[in-house]
Amino acid sequence: MAGPDPAPGASTLESPLLEQQPSTKLQNVVDTSAAARQTEHIPETSNPRDFENVYDDPLLPPAASQANGHSLDVGWRPWKVVIGCFCLTVPVYGLLSSIGLFQTQWKSQQLSDYTDSDIAWIISMFGFLDCFFGAPSGVLFDRYGGRWTLAVGSVLYVGAFIGLAFSTTYGQFMGCMVVAGVAAAPVTTVAFATTSQWFRRWQNIATGCVTVGTAIGGIFFSLVLKALFEKLVWKYAILALAGIIAGCLVLGNALVESNLPARRTATHNDAAAAANWWRTHATGIKRMLWSYKFWLVSYAIFALPHAGGRICAAYELVLFIQWGSIPMYAVSVNFGSDQFYLIMSYNVGAIVGRTLPPWLADGKLGPLKTTIMMNMLTFVVVLAVWLPVGASSIAALYAVVLLLGIGTGSFVPLGVSCIGTLCEPGIMGTWIGSAYTMVSFATLIGNPATAAILEKYQTRGLVAFLAAVLASGLVSVTTLWWTSRKEKYMGVRADAGGEQDGRDAAELAKREAAKSVSTMTTDLG
C-alpha cells in the first residue's frame, strides 16, 4: 500500500521510492536536483558554451530561468527597466561627461591659485571612486538585489552635491567629490547589471539605450551648467543641479526592477545558506580572475592599467580624457568661447555611437568585431584629422569631436555586451563591477594626465598620446577576437551549435539522474 501523500512543500523523496514507477523516481530526482541547485545559489547559464567560464557544471540548463515569470526581450517590462536605467546614467555619467566645465569654473573663481593639474585631481577622484567601488557594489547587487543598494547610493549621491553647494575650499570640493564617487558606484552598477537580466536577443541595443543617458545627459548638463553659472552664484547653481539629479534618481528607483530569482533576499537570514552562497560566489570570482578573456576584455574595453605589465589604459582612458580635455584643449588653442558647444557636439556624436554600433552588434557582426571597427574609426580620426589640423581650424575641431563622440561613445555599451557574453545573469554584477574597478585607474589618471601633457608637450603631444592608447586597445581587442573566434564567446548568441549543446547537456543530465536513482534504490532496498 502506498504511503500517505507528502505534506505540501515537502521533498518528494520523503515518499517511499520503491513503490513509485521508475519514471516518477527519475522525475523526482531531477526536480530535487534542480531545487538543490537553487538552494545552493548556483547560477544558471544563458549559454551552454559558457560552462568553463563559471562552474563547468554540465547539468545547468541551456537557457536562463526567469523565476519572476518575466520573459526576456518580450513585453513592456524590459523597456520600462531600460528607461529606469537610462535615468540612472544621466545624472552620473551624463554629468561626468560635462565635468570639465566644473574645472574651468573653479579655475576662474574659487581655486584660481591652483594649477590645472591640481584641480583635475578633484574630478579624477570622482570618476576613480565611482569605478573603483564597482566590484563591491556588484557583489552586493548579486547577493541582495538592486533595490536597497540603489536607494542608499542615490541618497548619498544627492547629499554630496548639496554639500558641494556650500563648499569654498579645495579640501571641501575634494571631500564632496569623494562621497559622490563612492555613492555613484552602486547606481551605475545596478543600471548596467539590471539591463542584462531582461534581454538576450536585444541585449546590445538595450545596453546602448541605457548608455545613451551619458550622451544626452552630457548635452543637457552642458546647457544647464552654462545657464546656471551665468545667472546664479555657485551655491544656488549647485543646489539647483542637486534638485535635477534627485529628480532623475527618483524616477530611476521607481522604474528599475530585478528579473532574477528572489532567493537572494529570501534566504539571506539563513546563516548556512548565506555561507554557501558566498562560498559558491567566491569560486565564480576565482574562475573569473583566472580567465585570460576577462583580463583581455577588461583592458581592451574598460581599460586595465596593470594587467600583463601594461601601464596605460585603453578605451576608457581615451573616453575620460575626452570628457575632461575638450574644454582645456579648446582654451589652449584659443577656442575657449566654443567649449560648451564642443562638448555638446561630442555628446551628439556619442548618441549615434551608443545606438548604431550596438544595433550592428546585435546583427551579424557581434560586439567584438564592432568594437574593432569603431576603434579603427577613432584611430583614423585622431591621426588623420585631429593631429594635423585640429588646433588650427574650429570647423575641423568640431568635426573631430563629433566623430570622436561616435567612436568612443560605442565603447561603453559594446564593453558591457562583451562582458555579458562571458558570464551568467546571476553574477553579472560582479563581472561588471570588477571590470569597472579596473577602469578606476584610468579615470584617476585621465584628467591629470591631460593637463600635464598639455603643459609640457602642448596639444600635439596630447593627440599623439591618445593615438598610442587607441593602438594598444586595438591590439588587445584583436587578440581577444582571434582567441575567441572558434569558441563563439563574443559572436551572435543564436548560433547553430547552441541547440546541439543543449541536447548534449540534457542527455548528460538524464544519465546522471538515472545513476542517482539506481544508487538510491540500492540504498533503500
mmCIF file of C-alpha atoms in Angstrom, residues 59-274:
data_model
loop_
_atom_site.group_PDB
_atom_site.id
_atom_site.type_symbol
_atom_site.label_atom_id
_atom_site.label_comp_id
_atom_site.label_asym_id
_atom_site.label_seq_id
_atom_site.Cartn_x
_atom_site.Cartn_y
_atom_site.Cartn_z
ATOM 1 C CA LEU A 59 23.749 19.898 -15.560
ATOM 2 C CA LEU A 60 22.943 23.577 -15.850
ATOM 3 C CA PRO A 61 20.064 24.163 -18.273
ATOM 4 C CA PRO A 62 20.809 25.721 -21.658
ATOM 5 C CA ALA A 63 18.523 28.709 -21.120
ATOM 6 C CA ALA A 64 18.207 31.077 -18.200
ATOM 7 C CA SER A 65 15.186 30.533 -15.985
ATOM 8 C CA GLN A 66 13.275 33.678 -15.177
ATOM 9 C CA ALA A 67 11.932 32.883 -11.727
ATOM 10 C CA ASN A 68 9.977 36.105 -11.580
ATOM 11 C CA GLY A 69 7.937 34.974 -14.579
ATOM 12 C CA HIS A 70 9.019 37.777 -16.916
ATOM 13 C CA SER A 71 10.222 36.673 -20.340
ATOM 14 C CA LEU A 72 13.391 38.033 -21.888
ATOM 15 C CA ASP A 73 13.030 40.647 -24.645
ATOM 16 C CA VAL A 74 9.215 40.424 -24.548
ATOM 17 C CA GLY A 75 6.613 42.937 -23.425
ATOM 18 C CA TRP A 76 6.799 46.389 -21.877
ATOM 19 C CA ARG A 77 8.579 45.498 -18.632
ATOM 20 C CA PRO A 78 12.086 45.132 -20.124
ATOM 21 C CA TRP A 79 11.839 48.513 -21.825
ATOM 22 C CA LYS A 80 10.437 50.106 -18.687
ATOM 23 C CA VAL A 81 13.587 48.924 -16.923
ATOM 24 C CA VAL A 82 15.697 50.363 -19.754
ATOM 25 C CA ILE A 83 14.068 53.762 -19.190
ATOM 26 C CA GLY A 84 14.778 53.499 -15.472
ATOM 27 C CA CYS A 85 18.413 52.557 -16.030
ATOM 28 C CA PHE A 86 18.693 55.412 -18.527
ATOM 29 C CA CYS A 87 17.523 57.783 -15.783
ATOM 30 C CA LEU A 88 20.287 56.436 -13.533
ATOM 31 C CA THR A 89 23.097 57.006 -16.025
ATOM 32 C CA VAL A 90 22.043 60.570 -16.870
ATOM 33 C CA PRO A 91 22.947 62.186 -13.502
ATOM 34 C CA VAL A 92 26.163 60.177 -13.107
ATOM 35 C CA TYR A 93 27.912 59.654 -16.440
ATOM 36 C CA GLY A 94 25.943 62.405 -18.141
ATOM 37 C CA LEU A 95 27.215 64.861 -15.565
ATOM 38 C CA LEU A 96 30.675 63.312 -15.626
ATOM 39 C CA SER A 97 30.899 63.866 -19.380
ATOM 40 C CA SER A 98 30.423 67.597 -18.718
ATOM 41 C CA ILE A 99 32.555 67.721 -15.585
ATOM 42 C CA GLY A 100 35.288 69.653 -17.376
ATOM 43 C CA LEU A 101 33.044 72.723 -17.003
ATOM 44 C CA PHE A 102 33.462 72.440 -13.230
ATOM 45 C CA GLN A 103 37.203 72.661 -13.692
ATOM 46 C CA THR A 104 37.079 75.855 -15.741
ATOM 47 C CA GLN A 105 34.626 77.359 -13.234
ATOM 48 C CA TRP A 106 36.852 76.542 -10.261
ATOM 49 C CA LYS A 107 39.936 77.813 -12.063
ATOM 50 C CA SER A 108 38.320 81.177 -12.789
ATOM 51 C CA GLN A 109 36.817 81.687 -9.323
ATOM 52 C CA GLN A 110 37.227 79.616 -6.147
ATOM 53 C CA LEU A 111 40.526 77.856 -6.967
ATOM 54 C CA SER A 112 42.307 80.445 -9.077
ATOM 55 C CA ASP A 113 45.534 79.945 -7.086
ATOM 56 C CA TYR A 114 45.752 76.249 -8.018
ATOM 57 C CA THR A 115 47.144 74.754 -11.215
ATOM 58 C CA ASP A 116 45.044 72.876 -13.751
ATOM 59 C CA SER A 117 46.689 69.622 -12.684
ATOM 60 C CA ASP A 118 45.764 70.210 -9.035
ATOM 61 C CA ILE A 119 42.137 70.941 -9.883
ATOM 62 C CA ALA A 120 41.972 67.964 -12.238
ATOM 63 C CA TRP A 121 42.607 65.617 -9.311
ATOM 64 C CA ILE A 122 39.229 66.587 -7.805
ATOM 65 C CA ILE A 123 37.368 65.482 -10.917
ATOM 66 C CA SER A 124 39.536 62.396 -11.314
ATOM 67 C CA MET A 125 38.806 61.303 -7.748
ATOM 68 C CA PHE A 126 35.088 61.392 -8.520
ATOM 69 C CA GLY A 127 35.452 59.133 -11.552
ATOM 70 C CA PHE A 128 38.047 56.917 -9.854
ATOM 71 C CA LEU A 129 35.905 56.076 -6.827
ATOM 72 C CA ASP A 130 32.793 55.575 -8.936
ATOM 73 C CA CYS A 131 34.599 52.832 -10.831
ATOM 74 C CA PHE A 132 36.805 51.501 -8.014
ATOM 75 C CA PHE A 133 33.825 50.645 -5.816
ATOM 76 C CA GLY A 134 32.161 48.873 -8.719
ATOM 77 C CA ALA A 135 33.405 45.453 -7.537
ATOM 78 C CA PRO A 136 31.919 45.569 -4.013
ATOM 79 C CA SER A 137 28.771 47.165 -5.415
ATOM 80 C CA GLY A 138 28.477 44.316 -7.920
ATOM 81 C CA VAL A 139 28.823 41.661 -5.220
ATOM 82 C CA LEU A 140 26.163 43.377 -3.091
ATOM 83 C CA PHE A 141 23.904 43.574 -6.131
ATOM 84 C CA ASP A 142 24.304 39.853 -6.866
ATOM 85 C CA ARG A 143 23.702 38.909 -3.231
ATOM 86 C CA TYR A 144 20.900 41.229 -2.138
ATOM 87 C CA GLY A 145 19.480 42.669 -5.340
ATOM 88 C CA GLY A 146 19.428 46.243 -6.516
ATOM 89 C CA ARG A 147 16.580 47.861 -4.579
ATOM 90 C CA TRP A 148 18.320 48.887 -1.355
ATOM 91 C CA THR A 149 21.746 49.130 -2.939
ATOM 92 C CA LEU A 150 20.380 51.654 -5.408
ATOM 93 C CA ALA A 151 18.386 53.593 -2.808
ATOM 94 C CA VAL A 152 21.343 54.099 -0.468
ATOM 95 C CA GLY A 153 23.638 55.139 -3.305
ATOM 96 C CA SER A 154 21.069 57.609 -4.629
ATOM 97 C CA VAL A 155 20.598 59.353 -1.274
ATOM 98 C CA LEU A 156 24.338 59.704 -0.702
ATOM 99 C CA TYR A 157 24.898 60.960 -4.243
ATOM 100 C CA VAL A 158 22.355 63.765 -3.921
ATOM 101 C CA GLY A 159 23.714 64.638 -0.479
ATOM 102 C CA ALA A 160 27.223 65.001 -1.890
ATOM 103 C CA PHE A 161 26.095 67.692 -4.326
ATOM 104 C CA ILE A 162 24.156 69.519 -1.646
ATOM 105 C CA GLY A 163 27.387 69.626 0.333
ATOM 106 C CA LEU A 164 29.252 70.753 -2.780
ATOM 107 C CA ALA A 165 26.993 73.803 -2.994
ATOM 108 C CA PHE A 166 28.265 75.027 0.378
ATOM 109 C CA SER A 167 31.937 74.263 -0.349
ATOM 110 C CA THR A 168 34.501 77.011 -0.881
ATOM 111 C CA THR A 169 37.939 75.410 -0.414
ATOM 112 C CA TYR A 170 39.981 72.779 -2.248
ATOM 113 C CA GLY A 171 39.595 70.258 0.576
ATOM 114 C CA GLN A 172 35.835 70.703 0.735
ATOM 115 C CA PHE A 173 35.464 70.250 -3.011
ATOM 116 C CA MET A 174 37.607 67.125 -2.841
ATOM 117 C CA GLY A 175 35.626 65.673 0.070
ATOM 118 C CA CYS A 176 32.295 66.117 -1.684
ATOM 119 C CA MET A 177 33.610 64.537 -4.871
ATOM 120 C CA VAL A 178 34.900 61.572 -2.846
ATOM 121 C CA VAL A 179 31.432 60.969 -1.382
ATOM 122 C CA ALA A 180 29.819 61.441 -4.797
ATOM 123 C CA GLY A 181 32.201 58.926 -6.372
ATOM 124 C CA VAL A 182 31.554 56.239 -3.750
ATOM 125 C CA ALA A 183 27.791 56.794 -3.954
ATOM 126 C CA ALA A 184 27.746 56.689 -7.757
ATOM 127 C CA ALA A 185 29.230 53.162 -7.862
ATOM 128 C CA PRO A 186 26.075 51.242 -6.828
ATOM 129 C CA VAL A 187 23.921 53.478 -9.027
ATOM 130 C CA THR A 188 25.843 52.722 -12.229
ATOM 131 C CA THR A 189 26.421 49.056 -11.369
ATOM 132 C CA VAL A 190 22.698 48.487 -10.876
ATOM 133 C CA ALA A 191 21.931 50.339 -14.118
ATOM 134 C CA PHE A 192 24.203 48.157 -16.257
ATOM 135 C CA ALA A 193 23.693 44.814 -14.500
ATOM 136 C CA THR A 194 19.899 45.013 -14.319
ATOM 137 C CA THR A 195 19.578 45.593 -18.055
ATOM 138 C CA SER A 196 21.321 42.299 -18.806
ATOM 139 C CA GLN A 197 18.728 40.404 -16.750
ATOM 140 C CA TRP A 198 15.909 41.398 -19.087
ATOM 141 C CA PHE A 199 17.414 40.895 -22.534
ATOM 142 C CA ARG A 200 19.052 38.175 -24.554
ATOM 143 C CA ARG A 201 18.431 38.775 -28.252
ATOM 144 C CA TRP A 202 18.494 42.574 -27.957
ATOM 145 C CA GLN A 203 20.969 42.976 -25.133
ATOM 146 C CA ASN A 204 23.400 45.110 -27.152
ATOM 147 C CA ILE A 205 20.830 47.661 -28.278
ATOM 148 C CA ALA A 206 19.207 47.732 -24.824
ATOM 149 C CA THR A 207 22.568 48.442 -23.206
ATOM 150 C CA GLY A 208 23.190 51.074 -25.852
ATOM 151 C CA CYS A 209 19.906 52.777 -24.986
ATOM 152 C CA VAL A 210 20.928 52.851 -21.328
ATOM 153 C CA THR A 211 24.332 54.337 -22.066
ATOM 154 C CA VAL A 212 22.757 56.962 -24.322
ATOM 155 C CA GLY A 213 21.949 58.582 -20.990
ATOM 156 C CA THR A 214 25.597 59.593 -20.830
ATOM 157 C CA ALA A 215 25.448 61.465 -24.131
ATOM 158 C CA ILE A 216 22.031 63.017 -23.645
ATOM 159 C CA GLY A 217 22.942 63.879 -20.078
ATOM 160 C CA GLY A 218 26.157 65.440 -21.328
ATOM 161 C CA ILE A 219 24.244 67.691 -23.723
ATOM 162 C CA PHE A 220 21.651 68.518 -21.098
ATOM 163 C CA PHE A 221 24.113 69.314 -18.323
ATOM 164 C CA SER A 222 26.314 71.326 -20.661
ATOM 165 C CA LEU A 223 23.380 73.660 -21.329
ATOM 166 C CA VAL A 224 22.200 73.619 -17.724
ATOM 167 C CA LEU A 225 25.617 74.351 -16.225
ATOM 168 C CA LYS A 226 26.265 77.116 -18.725
ATOM 169 C CA ALA A 227 22.972 78.800 -17.815
ATOM 170 C CA LEU A 228 23.386 78.252 -14.077
ATOM 171 C CA PHE A 229 26.957 79.543 -13.925
ATOM 172 C CA GLU A 230 25.993 82.650 -15.909
ATOM 173 C CA LYS A 231 22.872 83.554 -13.903
ATOM 174 C CA LEU A 232 23.458 82.261 -10.370
ATOM 175 C CA VAL A 233 26.215 82.236 -7.799
ATOM 176 C CA TRP A 234 27.951 78.927 -7.126
ATOM 177 C CA LYS A 235 25.834 77.958 -4.101
ATOM 178 C CA TYR A 236 22.430 78.285 -5.745
ATOM 179 C CA ALA A 237 23.635 76.940 -9.073
ATOM 180 C CA ILE A 238 24.745 73.659 -7.485
ATOM 181 C CA LEU A 239 21.619 73.417 -5.324
ATOM 182 C CA ALA A 240 19.556 73.655 -8.496
ATOM 183 C CA LEU A 241 21.778 70.979 -10.041
ATOM 184 C CA ALA A 242 21.231 68.738 -6.995
ATOM 185 C CA GLY A 243 17.470 69.065 -7.461
ATOM 186 C CA ILE A 244 17.738 67.930 -11.083
ATOM 187 C CA ILE A 245 19.908 64.982 -10.051
ATOM 188 C CA ALA A 246 17.412 63.987 -7.354
ATOM 189 C CA GLY A 247 14.549 64.002 -9.854
ATOM 190 C CA CYS A 248 16.397 61.672 -12.232
ATOM 191 C CA LEU A 249 17.328 59.247 -9.454
ATOM 192 C CA VAL A 250 13.812 59.120 -8.001
ATOM 193 C CA LEU A 251 12.427 58.176 -11.415
ATOM 194 C CA GLY A 252 15.152 55.572 -11.895
ATOM 195 C CA ASN A 253 14.472 53.982 -8.500
ATOM 196 C CA ALA A 254 10.782 53.761 -9.337
ATOM 197 C CA LEU A 255 11.225 52.069 -12.723
ATOM 198 C CA VAL A 256 14.122 49.650 -12.162
ATOM 199 C CA GLU A 257 13.316 46.116 -11.012
ATOM 200 C CA SER A 258 15.181 42.824 -10.975
ATOM 201 C CA ASN A 259 14.392 39.809 -13.152
ATOM 202 C CA LEU A 260 16.249 37.154 -11.199
ATOM 203 C CA PRO A 261 15.013 34.647 -8.600
ATOM 204 C CA ALA A 262 14.096 36.195 -5.268
ATOM 205 C CA ARG A 263 16.120 33.606 -3.344
ATOM 206 C CA ARG A 264 18.917 36.072 -2.626
ATOM 207 C CA THR A 265 16.733 38.104 -0.318
ATOM 208 C CA ALA A 266 14.511 35.218 0.765
ATOM 209 C CA THR A 267 17.348 33.235 2.379
ATOM 210 C CA HIS A 268 19.870 35.855 3.422
ATOM 211 C CA ASN A 269 18.960 35.396 7.121
ATOM 212 C CA ASP A 270 19.789 31.713 6.959
ATOM 213 C CA ALA A 271 23.427 31.509 8.057
ATOM 214 C CA ALA A 272 24.099 28.201 6.304
ATOM 215 C CA ALA A 273 22.551 29.314 3.035
ATOM 216 C CA ALA A 274 24.358 32.648 3.171
#
